[in-house]
mmCIF file of C-alpha atoms in Angstrom:
data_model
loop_
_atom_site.group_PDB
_atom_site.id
_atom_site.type_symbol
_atom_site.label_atom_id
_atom_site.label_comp_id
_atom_site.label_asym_id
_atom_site.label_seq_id
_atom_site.Cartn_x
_atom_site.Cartn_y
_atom_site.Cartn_z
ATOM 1 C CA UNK A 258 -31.175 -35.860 32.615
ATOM 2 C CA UNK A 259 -30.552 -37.500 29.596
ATOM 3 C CA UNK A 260 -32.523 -36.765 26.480
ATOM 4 C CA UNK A 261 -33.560 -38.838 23.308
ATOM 5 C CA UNK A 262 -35.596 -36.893 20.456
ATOM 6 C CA UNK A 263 -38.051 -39.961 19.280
ATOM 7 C CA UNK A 264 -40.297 -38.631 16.423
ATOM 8 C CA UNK A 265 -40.501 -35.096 14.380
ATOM 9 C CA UNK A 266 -43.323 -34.146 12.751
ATOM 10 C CA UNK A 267 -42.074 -31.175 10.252
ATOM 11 C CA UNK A 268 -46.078 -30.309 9.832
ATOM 12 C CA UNK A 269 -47.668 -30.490 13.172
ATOM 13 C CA UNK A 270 -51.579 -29.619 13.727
ATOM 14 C CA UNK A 271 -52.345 -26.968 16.024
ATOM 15 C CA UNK A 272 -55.504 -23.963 16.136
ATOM 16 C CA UNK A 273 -53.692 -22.327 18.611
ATOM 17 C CA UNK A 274 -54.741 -19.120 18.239
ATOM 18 C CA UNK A 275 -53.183 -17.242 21.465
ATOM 19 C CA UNK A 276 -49.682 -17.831 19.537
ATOM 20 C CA UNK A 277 -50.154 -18.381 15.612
ATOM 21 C CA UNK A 278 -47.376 -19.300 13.317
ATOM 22 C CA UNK A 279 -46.324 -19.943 10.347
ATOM 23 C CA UNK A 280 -46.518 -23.455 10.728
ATOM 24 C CA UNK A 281 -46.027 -25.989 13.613
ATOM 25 C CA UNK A 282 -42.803 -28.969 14.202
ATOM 26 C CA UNK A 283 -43.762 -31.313 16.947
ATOM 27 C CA UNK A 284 -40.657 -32.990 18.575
ATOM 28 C CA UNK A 285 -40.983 -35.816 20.736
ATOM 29 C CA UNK A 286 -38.293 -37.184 23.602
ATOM 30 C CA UNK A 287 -37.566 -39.730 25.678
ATOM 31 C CA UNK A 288 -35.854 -38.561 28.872
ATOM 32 C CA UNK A 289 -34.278 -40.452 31.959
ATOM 33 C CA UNK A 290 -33.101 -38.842 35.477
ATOM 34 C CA UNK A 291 -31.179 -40.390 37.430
ATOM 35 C CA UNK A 292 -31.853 -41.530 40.993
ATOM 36 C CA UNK A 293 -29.226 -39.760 42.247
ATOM 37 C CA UNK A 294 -29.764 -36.320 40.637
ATOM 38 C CA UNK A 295 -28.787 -33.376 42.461
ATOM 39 C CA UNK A 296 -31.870 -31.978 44.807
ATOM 40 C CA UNK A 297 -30.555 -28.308 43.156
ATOM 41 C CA UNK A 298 -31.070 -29.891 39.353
ATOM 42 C CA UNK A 299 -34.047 -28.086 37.767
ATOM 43 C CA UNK A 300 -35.017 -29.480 33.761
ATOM 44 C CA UNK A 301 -33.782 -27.512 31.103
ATOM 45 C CA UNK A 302 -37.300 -27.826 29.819
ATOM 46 C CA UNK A 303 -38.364 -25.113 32.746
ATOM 47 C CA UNK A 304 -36.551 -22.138 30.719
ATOM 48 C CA UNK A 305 -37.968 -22.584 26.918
ATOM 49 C CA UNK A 306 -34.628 -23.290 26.094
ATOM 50 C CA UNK A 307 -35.746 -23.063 21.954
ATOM 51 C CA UNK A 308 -34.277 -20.977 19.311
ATOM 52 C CA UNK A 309 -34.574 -21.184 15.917
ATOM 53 C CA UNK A 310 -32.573 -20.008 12.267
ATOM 54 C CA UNK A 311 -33.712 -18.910 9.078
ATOM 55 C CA UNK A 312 -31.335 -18.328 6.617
ATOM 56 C CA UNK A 313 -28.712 -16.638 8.651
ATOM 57 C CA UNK A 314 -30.645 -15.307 10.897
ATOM 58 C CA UNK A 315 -31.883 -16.063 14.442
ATOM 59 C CA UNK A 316 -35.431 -16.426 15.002
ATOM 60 C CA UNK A 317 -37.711 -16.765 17.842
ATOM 61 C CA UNK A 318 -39.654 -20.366 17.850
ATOM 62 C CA UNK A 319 -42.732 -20.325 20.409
ATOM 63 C CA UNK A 320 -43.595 -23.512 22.547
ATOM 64 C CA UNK A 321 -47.228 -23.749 22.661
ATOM 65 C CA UNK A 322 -48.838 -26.229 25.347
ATOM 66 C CA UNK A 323 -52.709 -25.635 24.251
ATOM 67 C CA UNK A 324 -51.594 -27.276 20.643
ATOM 68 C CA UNK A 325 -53.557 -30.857 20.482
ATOM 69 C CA UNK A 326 -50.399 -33.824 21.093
ATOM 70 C CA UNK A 327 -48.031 -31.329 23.067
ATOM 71 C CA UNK A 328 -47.163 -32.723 26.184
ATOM 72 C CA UNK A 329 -43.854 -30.925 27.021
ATOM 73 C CA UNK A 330 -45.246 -30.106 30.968
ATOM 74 C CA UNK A 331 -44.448 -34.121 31.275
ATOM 75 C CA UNK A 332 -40.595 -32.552 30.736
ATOM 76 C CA UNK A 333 -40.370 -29.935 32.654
ATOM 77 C CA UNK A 334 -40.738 -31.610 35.838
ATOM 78 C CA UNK A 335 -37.944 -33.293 37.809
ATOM 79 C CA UNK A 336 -38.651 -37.367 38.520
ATOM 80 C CA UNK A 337 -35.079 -38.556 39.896
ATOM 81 C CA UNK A 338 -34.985 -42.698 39.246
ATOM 82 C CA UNK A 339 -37.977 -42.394 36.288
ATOM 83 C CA UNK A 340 -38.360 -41.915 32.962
ATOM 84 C CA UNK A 341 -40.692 -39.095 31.004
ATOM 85 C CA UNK A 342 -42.146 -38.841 27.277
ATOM 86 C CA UNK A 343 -43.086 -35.850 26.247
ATOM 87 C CA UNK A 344 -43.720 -33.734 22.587
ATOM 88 C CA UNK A 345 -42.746 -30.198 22.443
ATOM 89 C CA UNK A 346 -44.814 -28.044 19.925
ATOM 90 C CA UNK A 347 -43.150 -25.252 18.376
ATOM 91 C CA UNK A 348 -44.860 -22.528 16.713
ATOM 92 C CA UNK A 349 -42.099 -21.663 13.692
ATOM 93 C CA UNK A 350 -41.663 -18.616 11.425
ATOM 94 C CA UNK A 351 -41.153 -19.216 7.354
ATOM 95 C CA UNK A 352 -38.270 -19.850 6.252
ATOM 96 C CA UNK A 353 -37.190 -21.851 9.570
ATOM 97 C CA UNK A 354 -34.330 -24.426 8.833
ATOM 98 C CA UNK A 355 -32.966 -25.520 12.028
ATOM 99 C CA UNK A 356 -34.413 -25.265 15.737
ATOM 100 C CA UNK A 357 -32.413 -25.549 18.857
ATOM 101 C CA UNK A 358 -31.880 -26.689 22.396
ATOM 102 C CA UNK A 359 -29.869 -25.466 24.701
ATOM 103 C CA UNK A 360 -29.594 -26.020 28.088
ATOM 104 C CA UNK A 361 -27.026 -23.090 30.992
ATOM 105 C CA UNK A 362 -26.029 -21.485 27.172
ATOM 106 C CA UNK A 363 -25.031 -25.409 26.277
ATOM 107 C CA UNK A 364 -26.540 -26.722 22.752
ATOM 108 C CA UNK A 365 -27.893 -30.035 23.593
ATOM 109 C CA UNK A 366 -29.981 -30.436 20.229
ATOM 110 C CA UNK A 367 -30.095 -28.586 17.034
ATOM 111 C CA UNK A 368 -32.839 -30.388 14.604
ATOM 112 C CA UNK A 369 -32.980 -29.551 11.090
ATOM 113 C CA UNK A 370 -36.979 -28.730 9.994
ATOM 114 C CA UNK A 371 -36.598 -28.129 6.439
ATOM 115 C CA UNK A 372 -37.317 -24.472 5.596
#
């Protein structure tokens, strides 16, 4: 799978309250699977593969699926020969500079989301 991040939105909208944060980054991708992806390939998307920093510290970011715009399910699915859109909404503590991808302990994205 190949990835793309699109858009960021540094101040997403959300009233999710089963997961409140601080305040909510919306990141949008563009992803393509090959046609001949392995039958044992599973999307990174599957393991909530988001971390985030603050300072010099490691926080916990929070996907949340029930914030309006977040379509990150469209991801997590495998479609060998397509292509997927999807935006991830994460649920961020203050003081969060960076968030992070990673995919079998493999950074794949770090995005900086101001602090």
């Amino acid at each position: 799978m190949t990835l793309k991040l699109t858009d960021l939105n540094l101040n997403a909208e959300c009233s999710d309250s089963y997961r409140p944060a601080d305040r909510y980054v919306a990141l949008t991708f563009a992803a393509e699977m090959p046609a001949d992806a392995s039958p044992e390939f599973t999307s990174p998307f599957r393991s909530f593969p988001w971390s985030g920093v603050a300072g010099n510290r490691a926080v916990e970011v929070e996907p949340s699926v029930t914030c309006p715009g977040s379509s990150q399910l469209n991801l997590m699915k495998e479609f060998p020969g397509l292509t997927a859109d999807g935006t991830v909404v994460l649920g961020v503590p203050q003081g969060t500079t960076e968030v992070r991808f990673a995919a079998h302990h493999r950074p794949l994205f770090r995005v900086a989301v101001g602090g």
